[in-house]
Every structure is written in C-alpha cells, then in structure tokens.
Coordinates of C-alpha atoms in Angstrom, one line a residue:
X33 CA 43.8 -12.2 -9.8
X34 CA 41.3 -13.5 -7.0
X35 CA 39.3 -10.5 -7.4
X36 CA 38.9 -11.1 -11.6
X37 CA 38.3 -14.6 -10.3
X38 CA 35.6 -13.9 -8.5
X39 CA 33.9 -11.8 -10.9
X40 CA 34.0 -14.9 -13.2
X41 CA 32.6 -17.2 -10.7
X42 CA 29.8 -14.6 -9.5
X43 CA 29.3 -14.0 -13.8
X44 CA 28.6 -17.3 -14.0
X45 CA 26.6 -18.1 -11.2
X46 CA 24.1 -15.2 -12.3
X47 CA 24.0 -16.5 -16.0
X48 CA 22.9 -20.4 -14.5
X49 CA 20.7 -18.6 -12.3
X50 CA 18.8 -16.6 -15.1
X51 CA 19.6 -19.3 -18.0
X52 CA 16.8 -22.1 -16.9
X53 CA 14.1 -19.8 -16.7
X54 CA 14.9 -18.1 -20.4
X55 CA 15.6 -21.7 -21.5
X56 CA 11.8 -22.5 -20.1
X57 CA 10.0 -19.4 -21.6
X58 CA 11.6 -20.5 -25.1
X59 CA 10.9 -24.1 -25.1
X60 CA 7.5 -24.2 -24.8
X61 CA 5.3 -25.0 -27.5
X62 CA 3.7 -29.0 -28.6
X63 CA 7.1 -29.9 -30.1
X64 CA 8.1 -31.1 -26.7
X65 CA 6.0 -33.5 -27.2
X66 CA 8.7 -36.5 -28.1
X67 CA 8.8 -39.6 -28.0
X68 CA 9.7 -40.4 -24.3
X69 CA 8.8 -44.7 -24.4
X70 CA 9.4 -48.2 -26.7
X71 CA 5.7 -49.6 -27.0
X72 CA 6.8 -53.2 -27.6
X73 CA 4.4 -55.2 -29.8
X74 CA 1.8 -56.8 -28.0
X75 CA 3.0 -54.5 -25.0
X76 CA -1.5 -54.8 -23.8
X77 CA -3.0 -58.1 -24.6
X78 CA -6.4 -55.8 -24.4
X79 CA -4.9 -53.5 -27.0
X80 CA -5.5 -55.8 -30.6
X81 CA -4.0 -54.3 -34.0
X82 CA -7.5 -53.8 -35.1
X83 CA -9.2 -51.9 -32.6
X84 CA -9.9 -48.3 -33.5
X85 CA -7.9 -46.9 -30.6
X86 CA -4.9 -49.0 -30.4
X87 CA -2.7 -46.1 -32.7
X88 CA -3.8 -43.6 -30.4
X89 CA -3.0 -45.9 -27.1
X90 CA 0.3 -46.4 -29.0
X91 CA 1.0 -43.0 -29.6
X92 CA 0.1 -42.1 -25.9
X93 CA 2.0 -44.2 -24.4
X94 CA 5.0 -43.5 -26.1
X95 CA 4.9 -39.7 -25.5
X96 CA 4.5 -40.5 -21.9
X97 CA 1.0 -38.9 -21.2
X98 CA -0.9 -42.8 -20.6
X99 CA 0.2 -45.8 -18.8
X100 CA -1.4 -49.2 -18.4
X101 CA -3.8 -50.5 -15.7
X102 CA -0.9 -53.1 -15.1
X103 CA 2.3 -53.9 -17.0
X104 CA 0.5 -56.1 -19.6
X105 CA -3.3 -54.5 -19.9
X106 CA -4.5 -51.2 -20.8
X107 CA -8.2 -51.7 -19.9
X108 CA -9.7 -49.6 -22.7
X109 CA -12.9 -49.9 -21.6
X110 CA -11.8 -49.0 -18.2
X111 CA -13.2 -45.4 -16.6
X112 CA -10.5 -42.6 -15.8
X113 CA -11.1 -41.0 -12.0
X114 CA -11.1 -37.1 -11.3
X115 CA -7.2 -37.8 -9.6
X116 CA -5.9 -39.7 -12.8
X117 CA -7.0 -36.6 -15.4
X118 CA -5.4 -34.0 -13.3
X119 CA -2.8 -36.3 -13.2
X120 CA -2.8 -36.2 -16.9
X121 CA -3.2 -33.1 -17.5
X122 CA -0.6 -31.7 -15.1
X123 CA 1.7 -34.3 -17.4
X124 CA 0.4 -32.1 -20.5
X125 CA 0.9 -28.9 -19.2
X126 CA 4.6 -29.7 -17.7
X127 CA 5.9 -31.0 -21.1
X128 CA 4.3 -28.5 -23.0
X129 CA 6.2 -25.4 -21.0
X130 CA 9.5 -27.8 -21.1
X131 CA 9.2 -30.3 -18.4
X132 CA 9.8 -34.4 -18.9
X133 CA 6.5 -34.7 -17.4
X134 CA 7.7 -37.0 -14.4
X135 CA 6.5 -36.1 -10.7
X136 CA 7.6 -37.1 -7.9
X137 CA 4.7 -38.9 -6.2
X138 CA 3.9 -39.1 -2.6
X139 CA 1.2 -40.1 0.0
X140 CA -1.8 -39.7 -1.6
X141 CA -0.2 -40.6 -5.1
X142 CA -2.6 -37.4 -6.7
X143 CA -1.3 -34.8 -4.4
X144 CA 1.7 -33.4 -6.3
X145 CA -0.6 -33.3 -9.6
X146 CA -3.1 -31.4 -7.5
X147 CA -0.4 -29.1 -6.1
X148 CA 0.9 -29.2 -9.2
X149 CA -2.7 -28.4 -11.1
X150 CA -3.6 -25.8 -8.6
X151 CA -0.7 -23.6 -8.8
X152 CA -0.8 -23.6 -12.5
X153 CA -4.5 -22.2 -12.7
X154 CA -5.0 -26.1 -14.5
X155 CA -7.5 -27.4 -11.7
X156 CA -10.5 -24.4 -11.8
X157 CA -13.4 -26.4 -9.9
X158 CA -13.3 -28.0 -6.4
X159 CA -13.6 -31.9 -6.6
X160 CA -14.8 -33.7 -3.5
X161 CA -14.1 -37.5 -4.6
X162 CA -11.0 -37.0 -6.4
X163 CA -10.9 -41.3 -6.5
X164 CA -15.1 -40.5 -8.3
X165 CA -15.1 -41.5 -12.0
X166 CA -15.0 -38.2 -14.0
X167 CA -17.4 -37.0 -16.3
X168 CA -16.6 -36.1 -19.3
X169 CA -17.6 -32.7 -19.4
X170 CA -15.3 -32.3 -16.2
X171 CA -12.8 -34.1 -17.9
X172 CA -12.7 -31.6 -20.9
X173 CA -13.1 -28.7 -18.7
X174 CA -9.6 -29.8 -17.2
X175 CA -7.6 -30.9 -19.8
X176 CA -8.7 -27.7 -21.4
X177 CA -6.8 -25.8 -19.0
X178 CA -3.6 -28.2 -19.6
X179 CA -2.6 -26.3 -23.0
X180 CA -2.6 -22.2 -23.3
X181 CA -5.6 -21.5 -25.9
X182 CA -3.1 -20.3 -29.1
X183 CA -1.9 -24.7 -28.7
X184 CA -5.3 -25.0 -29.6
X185 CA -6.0 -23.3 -32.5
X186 CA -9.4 -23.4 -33.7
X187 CA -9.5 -25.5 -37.3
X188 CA -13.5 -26.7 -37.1
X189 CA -16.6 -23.9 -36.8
X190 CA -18.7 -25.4 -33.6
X191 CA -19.8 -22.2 -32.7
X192 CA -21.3 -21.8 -28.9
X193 CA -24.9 -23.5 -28.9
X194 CA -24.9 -26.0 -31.6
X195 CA -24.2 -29.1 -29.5
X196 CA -27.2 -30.6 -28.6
X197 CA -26.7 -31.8 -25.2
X198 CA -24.0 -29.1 -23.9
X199 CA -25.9 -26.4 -21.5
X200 CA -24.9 -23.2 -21.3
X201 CA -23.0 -23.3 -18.1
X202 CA -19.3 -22.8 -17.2
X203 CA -17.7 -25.5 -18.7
X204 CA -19.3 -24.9 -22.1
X205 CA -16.5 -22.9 -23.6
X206 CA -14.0 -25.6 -22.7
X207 CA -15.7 -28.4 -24.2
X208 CA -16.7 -25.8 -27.2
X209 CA -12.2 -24.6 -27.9
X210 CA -11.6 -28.6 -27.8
X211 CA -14.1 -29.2 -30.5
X212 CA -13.2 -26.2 -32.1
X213 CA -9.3 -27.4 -32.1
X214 CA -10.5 -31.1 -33.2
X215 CA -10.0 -32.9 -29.9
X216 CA -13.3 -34.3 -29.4
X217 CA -15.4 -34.8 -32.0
X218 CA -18.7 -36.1 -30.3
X219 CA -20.4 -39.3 -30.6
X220 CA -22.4 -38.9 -33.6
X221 CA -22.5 -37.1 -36.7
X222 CA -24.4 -34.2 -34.6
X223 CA -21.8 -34.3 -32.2
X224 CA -23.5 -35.3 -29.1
X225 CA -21.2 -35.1 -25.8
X226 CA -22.7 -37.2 -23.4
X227 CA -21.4 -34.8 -21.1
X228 CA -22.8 -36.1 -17.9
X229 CA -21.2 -39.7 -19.2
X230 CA -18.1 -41.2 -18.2
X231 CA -15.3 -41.5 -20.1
X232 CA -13.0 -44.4 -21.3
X233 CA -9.4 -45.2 -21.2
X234 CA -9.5 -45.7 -24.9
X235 CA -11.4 -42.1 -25.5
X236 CA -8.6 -40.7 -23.4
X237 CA -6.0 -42.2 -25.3
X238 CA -7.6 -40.3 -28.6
X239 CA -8.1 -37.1 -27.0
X240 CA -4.5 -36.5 -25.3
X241 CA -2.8 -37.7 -28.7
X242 CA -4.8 -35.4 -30.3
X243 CA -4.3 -32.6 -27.9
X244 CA -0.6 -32.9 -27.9
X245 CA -0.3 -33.7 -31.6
X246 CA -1.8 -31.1 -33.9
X247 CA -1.7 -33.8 -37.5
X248 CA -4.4 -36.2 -35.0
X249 CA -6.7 -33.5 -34.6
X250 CA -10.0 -34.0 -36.7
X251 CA -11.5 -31.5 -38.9
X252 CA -15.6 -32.2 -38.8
X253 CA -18.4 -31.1 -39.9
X254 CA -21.4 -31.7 -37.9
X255 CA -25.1 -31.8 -39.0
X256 CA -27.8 -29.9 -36.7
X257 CA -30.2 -32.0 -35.1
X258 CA -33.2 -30.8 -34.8
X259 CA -37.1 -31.8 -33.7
X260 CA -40.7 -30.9 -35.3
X261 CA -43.6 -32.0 -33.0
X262 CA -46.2 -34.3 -35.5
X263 CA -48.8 -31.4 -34.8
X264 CA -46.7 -29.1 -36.3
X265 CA -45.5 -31.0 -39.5
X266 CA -49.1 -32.2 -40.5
X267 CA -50.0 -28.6 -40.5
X268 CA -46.9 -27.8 -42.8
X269 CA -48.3 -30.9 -44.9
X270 CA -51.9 -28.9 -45.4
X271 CA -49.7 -25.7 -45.9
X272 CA -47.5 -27.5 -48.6
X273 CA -50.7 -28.8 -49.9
X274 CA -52.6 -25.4 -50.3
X275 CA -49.4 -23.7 -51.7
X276 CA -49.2 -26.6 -54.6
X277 CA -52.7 -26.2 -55.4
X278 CA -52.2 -22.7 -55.7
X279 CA -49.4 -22.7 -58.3
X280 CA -50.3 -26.1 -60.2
X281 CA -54.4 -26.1 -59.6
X282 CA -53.8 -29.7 -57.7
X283 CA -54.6 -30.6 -54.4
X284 CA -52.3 -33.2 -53.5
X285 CA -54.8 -34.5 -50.7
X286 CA -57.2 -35.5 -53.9
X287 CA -54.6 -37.4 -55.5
X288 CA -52.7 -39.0 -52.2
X289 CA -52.5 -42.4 -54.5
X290 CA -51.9 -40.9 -57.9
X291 CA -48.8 -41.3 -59.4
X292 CA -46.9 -38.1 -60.9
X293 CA -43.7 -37.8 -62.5
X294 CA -40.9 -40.0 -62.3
X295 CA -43.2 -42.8 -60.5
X296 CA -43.6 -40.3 -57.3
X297 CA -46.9 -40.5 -55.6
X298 CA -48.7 -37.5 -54.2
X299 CA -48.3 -38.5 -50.7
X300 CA -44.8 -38.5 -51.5
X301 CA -44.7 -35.3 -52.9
X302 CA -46.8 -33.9 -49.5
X303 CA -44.5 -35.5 -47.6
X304 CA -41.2 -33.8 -49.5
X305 CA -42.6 -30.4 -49.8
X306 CA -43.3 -30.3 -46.0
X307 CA -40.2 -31.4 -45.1
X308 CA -38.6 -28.3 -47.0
X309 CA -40.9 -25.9 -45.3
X310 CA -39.8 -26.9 -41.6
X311 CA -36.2 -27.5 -42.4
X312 CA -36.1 -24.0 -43.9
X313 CA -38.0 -22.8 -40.4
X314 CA -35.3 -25.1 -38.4
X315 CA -32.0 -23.6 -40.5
X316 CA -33.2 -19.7 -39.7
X317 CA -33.8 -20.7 -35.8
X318 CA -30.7 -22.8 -35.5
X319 CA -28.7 -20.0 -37.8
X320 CA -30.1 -17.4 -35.2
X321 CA -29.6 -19.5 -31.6
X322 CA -26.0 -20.6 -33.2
X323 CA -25.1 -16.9 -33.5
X324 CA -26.6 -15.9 -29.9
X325 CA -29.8 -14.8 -30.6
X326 CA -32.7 -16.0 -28.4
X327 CA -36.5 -14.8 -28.2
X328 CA -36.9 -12.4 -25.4
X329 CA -39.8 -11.9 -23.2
X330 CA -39.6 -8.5 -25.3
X331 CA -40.2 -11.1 -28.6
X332 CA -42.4 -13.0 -27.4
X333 CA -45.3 -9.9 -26.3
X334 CA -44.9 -8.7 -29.7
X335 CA -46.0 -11.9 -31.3
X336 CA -48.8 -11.7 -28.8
X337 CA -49.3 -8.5 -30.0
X338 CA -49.6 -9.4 -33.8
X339 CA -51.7 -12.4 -32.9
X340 CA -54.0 -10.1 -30.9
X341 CA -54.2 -8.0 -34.2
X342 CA -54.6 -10.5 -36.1
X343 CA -57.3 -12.0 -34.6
X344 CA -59.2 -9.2 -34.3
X345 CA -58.6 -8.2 -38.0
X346 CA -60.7 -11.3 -38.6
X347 CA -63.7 -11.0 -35.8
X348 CA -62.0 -13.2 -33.3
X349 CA -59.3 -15.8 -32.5
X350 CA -61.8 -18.6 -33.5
X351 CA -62.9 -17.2 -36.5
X352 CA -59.2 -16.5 -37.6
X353 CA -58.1 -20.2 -37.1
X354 CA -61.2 -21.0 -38.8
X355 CA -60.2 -19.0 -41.9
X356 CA -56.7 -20.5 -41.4
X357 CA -58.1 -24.2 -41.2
X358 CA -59.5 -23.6 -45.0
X359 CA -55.9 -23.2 -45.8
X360 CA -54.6 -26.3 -44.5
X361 CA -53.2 -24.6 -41.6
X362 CA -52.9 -25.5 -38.0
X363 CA -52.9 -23.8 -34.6
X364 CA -49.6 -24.8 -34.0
X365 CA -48.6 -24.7 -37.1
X366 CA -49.1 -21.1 -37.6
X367 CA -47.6 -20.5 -34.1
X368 CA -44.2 -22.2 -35.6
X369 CA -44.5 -20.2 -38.5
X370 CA -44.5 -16.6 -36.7
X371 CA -42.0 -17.5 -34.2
X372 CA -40.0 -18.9 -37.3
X373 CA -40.2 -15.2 -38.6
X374 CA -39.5 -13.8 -35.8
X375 CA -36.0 -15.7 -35.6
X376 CA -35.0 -14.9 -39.0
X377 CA -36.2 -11.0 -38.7
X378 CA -33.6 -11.0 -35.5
X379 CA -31.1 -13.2 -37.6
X380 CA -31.2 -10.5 -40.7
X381 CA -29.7 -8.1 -38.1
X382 CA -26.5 -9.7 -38.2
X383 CA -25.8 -8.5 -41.5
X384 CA -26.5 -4.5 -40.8
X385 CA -23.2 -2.5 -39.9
X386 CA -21.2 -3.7 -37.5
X387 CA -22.9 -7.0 -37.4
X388 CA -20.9 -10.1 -37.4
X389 CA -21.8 -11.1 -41.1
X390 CA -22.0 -7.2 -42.2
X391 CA -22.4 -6.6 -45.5
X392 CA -19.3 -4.9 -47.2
X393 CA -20.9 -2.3 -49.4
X394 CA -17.7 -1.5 -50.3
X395 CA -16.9 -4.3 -52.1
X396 CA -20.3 -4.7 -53.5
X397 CA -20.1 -1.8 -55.1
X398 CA -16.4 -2.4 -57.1
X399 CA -18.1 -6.2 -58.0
X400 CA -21.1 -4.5 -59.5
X401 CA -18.6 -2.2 -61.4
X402 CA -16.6 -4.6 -62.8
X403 CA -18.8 -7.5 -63.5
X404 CA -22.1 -6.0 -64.4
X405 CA -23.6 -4.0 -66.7
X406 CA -26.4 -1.5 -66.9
X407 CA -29.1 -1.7 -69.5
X408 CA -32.6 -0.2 -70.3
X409 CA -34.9 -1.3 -73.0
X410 CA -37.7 -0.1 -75.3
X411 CA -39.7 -3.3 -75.3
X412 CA -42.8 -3.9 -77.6
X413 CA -44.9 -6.8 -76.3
X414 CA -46.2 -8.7 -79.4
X415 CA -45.9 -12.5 -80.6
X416 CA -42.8 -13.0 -82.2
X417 CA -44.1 -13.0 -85.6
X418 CA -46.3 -9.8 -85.0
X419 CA -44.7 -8.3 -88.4
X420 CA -46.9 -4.9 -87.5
X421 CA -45.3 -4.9 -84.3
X422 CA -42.0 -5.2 -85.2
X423 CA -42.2 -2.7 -87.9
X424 CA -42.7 -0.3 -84.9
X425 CA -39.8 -1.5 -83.3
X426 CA -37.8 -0.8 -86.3
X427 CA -39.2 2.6 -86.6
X428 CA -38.2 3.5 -83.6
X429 CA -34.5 1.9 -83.8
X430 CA -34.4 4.3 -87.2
X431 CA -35.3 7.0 -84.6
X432 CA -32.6 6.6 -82.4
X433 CA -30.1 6.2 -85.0
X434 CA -31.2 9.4 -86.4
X435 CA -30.2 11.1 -82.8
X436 CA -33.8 11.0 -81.1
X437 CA -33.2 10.5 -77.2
X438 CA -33.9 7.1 -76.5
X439 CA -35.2 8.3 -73.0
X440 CA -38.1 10.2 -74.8
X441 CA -39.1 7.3 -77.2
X442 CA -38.1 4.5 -74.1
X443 CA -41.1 6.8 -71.6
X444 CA -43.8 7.4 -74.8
X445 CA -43.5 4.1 -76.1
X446 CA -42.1 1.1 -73.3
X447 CA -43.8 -1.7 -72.3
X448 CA -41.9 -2.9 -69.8
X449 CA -43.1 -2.1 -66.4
X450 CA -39.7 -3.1 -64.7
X451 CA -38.6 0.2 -66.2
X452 CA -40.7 2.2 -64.1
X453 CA -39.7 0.4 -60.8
X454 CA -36.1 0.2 -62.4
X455 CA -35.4 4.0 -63.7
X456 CA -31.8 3.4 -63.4
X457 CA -32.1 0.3 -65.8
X458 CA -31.8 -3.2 -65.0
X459 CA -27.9 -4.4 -63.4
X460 CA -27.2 -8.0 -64.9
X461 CA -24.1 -10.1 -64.9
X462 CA -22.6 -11.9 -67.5
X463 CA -25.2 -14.5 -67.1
X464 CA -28.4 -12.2 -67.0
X465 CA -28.7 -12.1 -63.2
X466 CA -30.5 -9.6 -61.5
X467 CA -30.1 -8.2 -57.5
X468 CA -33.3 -10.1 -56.9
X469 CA -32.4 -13.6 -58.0
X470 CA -34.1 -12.8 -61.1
X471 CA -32.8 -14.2 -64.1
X472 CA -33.0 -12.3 -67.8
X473 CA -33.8 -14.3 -71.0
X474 CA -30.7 -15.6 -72.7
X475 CA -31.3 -13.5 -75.9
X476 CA -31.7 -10.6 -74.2
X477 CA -28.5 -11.0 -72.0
X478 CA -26.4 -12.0 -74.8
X479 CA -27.2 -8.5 -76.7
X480 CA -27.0 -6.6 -73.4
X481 CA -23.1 -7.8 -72.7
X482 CA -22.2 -7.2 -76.3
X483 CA -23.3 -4.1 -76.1
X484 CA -20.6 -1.3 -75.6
X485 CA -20.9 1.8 -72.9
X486 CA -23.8 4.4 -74.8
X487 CA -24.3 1.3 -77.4
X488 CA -28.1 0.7 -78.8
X489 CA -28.8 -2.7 -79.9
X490 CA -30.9 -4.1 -83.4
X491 CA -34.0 -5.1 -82.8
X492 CA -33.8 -8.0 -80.3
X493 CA -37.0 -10.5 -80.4
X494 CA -38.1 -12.6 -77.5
X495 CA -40.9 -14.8 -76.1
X496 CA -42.0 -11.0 -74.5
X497 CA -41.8 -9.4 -77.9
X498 CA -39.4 -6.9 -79.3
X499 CA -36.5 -4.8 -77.4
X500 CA -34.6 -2.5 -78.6
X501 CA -31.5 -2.1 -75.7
X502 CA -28.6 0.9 -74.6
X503 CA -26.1 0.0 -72.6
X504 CA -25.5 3.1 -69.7
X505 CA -22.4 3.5 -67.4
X506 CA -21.5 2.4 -63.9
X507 CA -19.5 4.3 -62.5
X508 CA -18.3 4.4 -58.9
X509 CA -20.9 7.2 -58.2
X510 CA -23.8 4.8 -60.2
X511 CA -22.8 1.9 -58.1
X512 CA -22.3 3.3 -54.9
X513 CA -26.0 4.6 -55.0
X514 CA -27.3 1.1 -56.6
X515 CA -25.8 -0.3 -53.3
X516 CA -27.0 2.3 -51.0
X517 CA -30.9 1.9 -52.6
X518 CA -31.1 -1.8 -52.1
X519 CA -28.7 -2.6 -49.2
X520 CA -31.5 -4.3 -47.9
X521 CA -32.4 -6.8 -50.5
X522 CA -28.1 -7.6 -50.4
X523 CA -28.6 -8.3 -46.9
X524 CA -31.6 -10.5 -47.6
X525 CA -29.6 -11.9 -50.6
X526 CA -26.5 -12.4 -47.6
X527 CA -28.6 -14.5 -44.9
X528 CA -30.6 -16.4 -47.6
X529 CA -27.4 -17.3 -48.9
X530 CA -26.4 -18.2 -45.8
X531 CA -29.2 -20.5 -44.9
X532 CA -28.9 -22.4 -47.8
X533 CA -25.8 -23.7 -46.4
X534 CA -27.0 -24.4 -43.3
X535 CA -30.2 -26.2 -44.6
X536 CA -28.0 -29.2 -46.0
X537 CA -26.4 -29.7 -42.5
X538 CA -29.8 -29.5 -40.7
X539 CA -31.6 -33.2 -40.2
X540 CA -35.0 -33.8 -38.8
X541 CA -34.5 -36.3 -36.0
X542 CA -37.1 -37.4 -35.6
X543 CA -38.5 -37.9 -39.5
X544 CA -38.5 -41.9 -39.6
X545 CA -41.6 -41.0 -37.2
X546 CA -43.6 -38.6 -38.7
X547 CA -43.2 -40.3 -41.9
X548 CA -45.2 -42.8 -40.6
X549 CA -48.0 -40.1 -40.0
X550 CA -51.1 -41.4 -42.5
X551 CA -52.1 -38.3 -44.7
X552 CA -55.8 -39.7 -45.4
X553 CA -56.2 -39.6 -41.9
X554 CA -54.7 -35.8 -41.8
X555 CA -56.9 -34.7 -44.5
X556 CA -60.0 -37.0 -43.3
X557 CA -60.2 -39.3 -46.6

C-alpha cells in the first residue's frame, strides 16, 4: 500500500513538474493579450476624448503594457527612456509566451527587464544611458524583438529601401517587419521615420496596441518620394518640347502663351509632359533600388564607356552636346536619361527565369490558347469605295472558295507588311489586342473572333482597304513556340506593366519649386 502510494505521489510530482512548461509552449500566441485593468473615465486629465491617441492609451493601459507618468496624467507628449521600452517590451514578450507581464522590480527598477530582455535574445545592442531618451529607430529595433516574426505577419508591401530616411544598417529590417505588419506607419504619406527622433508616450501607446492587437494594425499604402534637380527637369522640358514638335509640328516654346484645348496653355502643357518623362525615369529607379538593385562601379564604366562612344561617334564631347542642345537637351539631362536606362535594363532582369517577378511562360501559353485567336489576312489597300479594288478582293475570295490555297494567293497578292514580320499570323484577343500593345480595328476583330478554326471571312472593308481573313489553330505546340519567340517582349510587357503601377505612387517632392521655373527664360524668349 505505501509502495502504490508512493508511485502516486512520485506520478504526480513528475506530471506538475513537466505540466507548466507544456502549458507554456501551448499558450503562447497574441490571445494572451486580455484585458488585465478598469480604465476609469477621466482616469488622465492629459488624455481628452478627442485626442487621436486616447483609444489606443485606453486600450494600452488596460491590457497592462502602459502606465501613467503619475496616477492621474499620462503625459502624451512625454519621451519614453531606453530602460522604460525594454521595460515594455519584456512586458510584451512575457504575456505573449504566457506570463501576466508583472516583474518583480528591484534596485535599479530596469534591472529585472534587462535581465529579463537579455536572456530572451529581446535586448540585441548595448545601451550606455539606459535613463537616455530612446530613439525611435532603437525603439523599433527592440520592440521588434518582443514578438517572434510569424506574430507579425506581414499585411503591407514596404519592401527594404523605400523609406526615405531609413539607412541601410542593422536596424533596418526591424523597423522594415513593423511596417510591413502595420505597427508604424510613418509620419507622412511617404512614410518618413524620423528615425534619429524621439518618440512619444502617445506614439507608444499606438504602436504596443497595435503590436499586441492584430484588428489595430494599419494597412497603408505609401507614395515614393522622390527629387529632380531644376537642371535636370528644364532639360526634360526642351526634350518634351522637341518630342511634341515632332509628332504635332508645334513647338511649344513658340506658343508658351497660346491657349490649346480645354483652356490649357502651352507652358502648361511643357510643364505636364515633363513631368511624365521624369516620373516615368523616377518609377524604373525606385522600382529597381526597391527590389535591390544598385549601379555598380561595374555600371557606371559602361556608361562611361557609351558616352566615350558616343562622343566620338559625333567628333567630340562638345560637338555631341552641341548636337544634343538643338534637341532641347541638356548635359545633365542626358546623363539622367542614360543612367535612367541603365536602371530599367538591370530592373528587366527580374523578370528572366528564376527572377523574383519571372515570367510564367507556362501559363502564358494556356492564356493565349484559350483566349486568343490566330488570324492572317489577304489585305488590298484601296479607299473604301475603290469598286476596282474590291472586285479583286472578291476574285480572289471566289478563289479560295474554289479550293485555291489561301497561302499562295495571301504571298502573290498581300499588302500587309505585318504578314511578313508576322508569318505565323497576327494573335489577338477578344478585343483585337496584339503582344505589342497594338490594337486591331474593330471591324477587323469582330470578323476575326467570329471566325471558326480553318474559317475564311467575306470581304471585310476598312479604313486600310479590303481583307479577306482565315482563322488558323493554336495549339499547345503553336503557343508554346509564340511564347518562346517573344518571351522578351512579355517581359517588357511584365515590368512596363509593372511601372505603371508604381508611377501613380511616385510624387515629385519637390514640384511646387520647379514649377516656379519660368520657361521663356529656359528657352531664352
């Protein structure tokens, strides 16, 4: 009887031995995070009802993570030291694996949260003045080590680089997971850090509800600020202006004061057109540094190498910028423009084979399958009521229907030159799209989809003159090749796409000042 006795009390013993640590490994997770405190209304007469924080000082408070600066005031505006966030986050990290984030403190009050912090792996840097206001990029790279990374699950793409005031040092990739989760948020809609700034009581309150409460976190999307020097952006304005004088026979320097349509001015027309060009430039260098990719000294001798060619090719460097200066174009202007090049060349890259944004062929090639069809054409060019002409186009539908190959008649008597570049036949969707952006005529699309597999249409006329169209196959073998052939131009198609996105989100910072740049003066009127 003693002996079975025993065995029960040793039993039982070992399962309160082992039960608190399985007990621990199971409970952690952020729905520990309870409510642990009664925030009493009017608890901090510096906390009002309005103020933007007071929900989040509430909602601290009550989970136990903040305290007041005395039993009545919060002092929001009040700076958090190095001590008091390892103190907080050693509350975080305790409650999240289980604890009731209490400590027993002793003499110097911090010590047990540094203990505490350092065995945990929470406290990662050595702190000399842990009473020293904290920054807040030291503050983030602690109380990013509070909560394992899986707590703070990334619902925001803030990829590495595109803060504009975070270096690329150590502490980056904390600050970058917390943004990332939706913890901070920055400070404007760029989201600028201030990362050498110190932080308040209030902006603590925000962030440690937010890191212990997933439904706070903030999903953001930030624009990407960006700079263009003046002497850059008035040689994109002569650039702009020799590219519209090229395609509409008017120089906009002529007619600064003239108004065109919908009451727009040609300075303001300059101005809008050169805007476009840089913030296209700015997207592919800000696409390209986002994803890692940086000039290299490697780069940067092969653009002295093409300059070099360059300026030989036109008898010397003063003669090229010379020739260049007829176009509107600057020194630093065309600098910008190679180096812009340059970026988006190493930015395309991303999209070959194993890149991050890789193409998948294979699903190109089942979308062109199924969506697309395959056409190729006889075309006459006439006017559309050239009767001769579309007596020939008849003849030779009569032809066809009469079992002469349409290949023969499409080589001896096509006008279309896109059939020579195109001997496989133009791919269209449903809308008359082609690879290249290129859009087909409506009549001729609407006769190419009706058109069955091996079907020749009636005579089709159009602004180009008369068609007569067979719809071919695409099979898997077709389409595989069709990718293959012009995997490059899908690529192109993949980071153009790309960039378009990103142009929305990229703003000029500095605009409101080279608006103010006078044009007669630039183009010496």
């Amino acid at each position: 009887m003693e002996k079975k006795a025993l065995s029960l009390i040793l039993a039982l013993t070992l399962l309160l031995s082992i039960a608190p640590f399985a007990f621990a490994a199971d409970a952690k997770g952020l729905g520990n995070f309870k409510k642990a405190n009664a925030y009493d209304e009017g608890r901090f007469t510096d906390v009002a009802a309005g103020d933007w924080f007071a929900q989040n000082v509430i909602a601290a408070y009550e989970l136990g993570l903040v305290k007041g600066s005395s039993d009545v005031t919060f002092n929001p505006k009040g700076n958090i030291t190095v001590a008091e966030t390892i103190a907080l986050a050693s509350r975080l990290h305790n409650i999240y694996n289980g604890g009731d984030g209490k400590f027993e403190q002793g003499s110097p009050w911090y010590q047990v949260y540094v203990d505490y912090a350092t065995e945990e792996k929470i406290l990662r840097d050595t702190y000399r003045d842990l009473n020293a206001k904290i920054s807040r990029a030291n503050f983030a790279f602690v109380l990013a080590n509070a909560l394992p990374a899986d707590a703070l699950s990334a619902i925001n793409d803030v990829p590495n680089g595109t803060l504009p005031d975070v270096a690329d040092d150590y502490k980056a990739d904390s600050i970058y997971l917390l943004y990332r989760a939706g913890v901070l948020t920055g400070n404007d809609e760029f989201g600028t850090f201030n990362p050498n700034s110190t932080i308040t009581r209030a902006e603590v309150a925000a962030i440690v509800t937010r890191m212990a409460d997933k439904s706070q976190r903030k999903v953001i999307s930030l624009k990407k600020k960006s700079t263009v020097s003046a002497e850059i952006f008035c040689g994109a304005l002569g650039y702009a202006n020799t590219l519209f004088a090229n395609t509409s026979g008017v120089k906009l320097s002529d007619a600064l004061d003239e108004t065109f349509n919908y009451g727009t001015t040609g300075a303001s027309l300059l101005r809008a057109q050169a805007f476009s060009m840089v913030t296209e430039f700015e997207a592919a260098r800000l696409f390209a540094v986002e994803n890692g990719i940086k000039l290299s000294d490697a780069d940067k001798k092969e653009l002295e190498t093409v300059k070099q060619q360059q300026f030989a090719a036109a008898g010397g460097k003063a003669e090229f910028f010379a020739m260049l200066a007829e176009q509107g174009v600057n020194e630093a202007f065309y600098n910008y423009l190679i180096e812009s090049q340059m970026y988006y060349q190493k930015a395309s890259g991303l999209f070959n084979d194993g890149g991050k944004y890789a193409v998948d062929t294979d699903g190109l090639s089942a979308s062109i399958s199924e969506n697309c069809v395959r056409v190729k054409h006889i075309l006459i060019q006439a006017d559309p009521d050239d009767a001769e002409k579309k007596a020939l186009a008849e003849q030779l539908l009569q032809k066809i229907s009469r079992g002469e190959d349409f290949e023969k008649l499409l080589k001896e008597y096509g006008e279309d030159p896109g059939m020579t570049s195109n001997p496989g036949g133009y791919v269209i969707d449903s809308r008359g799209f082609t690879l290249d952006g290129g859009q087909m005529i409506q009549e001729f699309t609407d006769a190419s989809v009706a058109l069955k597999v091996g079907g020749v249409s009636a005579v089709v006329p159009t602004a180009y003159g008369f068609h007569i169209i067979k719809r071919y196959p695409i099979d898997k073998a077709f389409a595989d090749s069709y990718v293959a052939e012009n995997e490059a131009i899908f690529k192109d198609n993949a980071l153009g796409n790309m960039l378009s996105e990103y142009i929305g989100s990229v703003v000029i910072s500095n605009r409101a000042e080279l608006e103010k740049i006078d044009l007669k003066s630039v183009f010496g009127k």
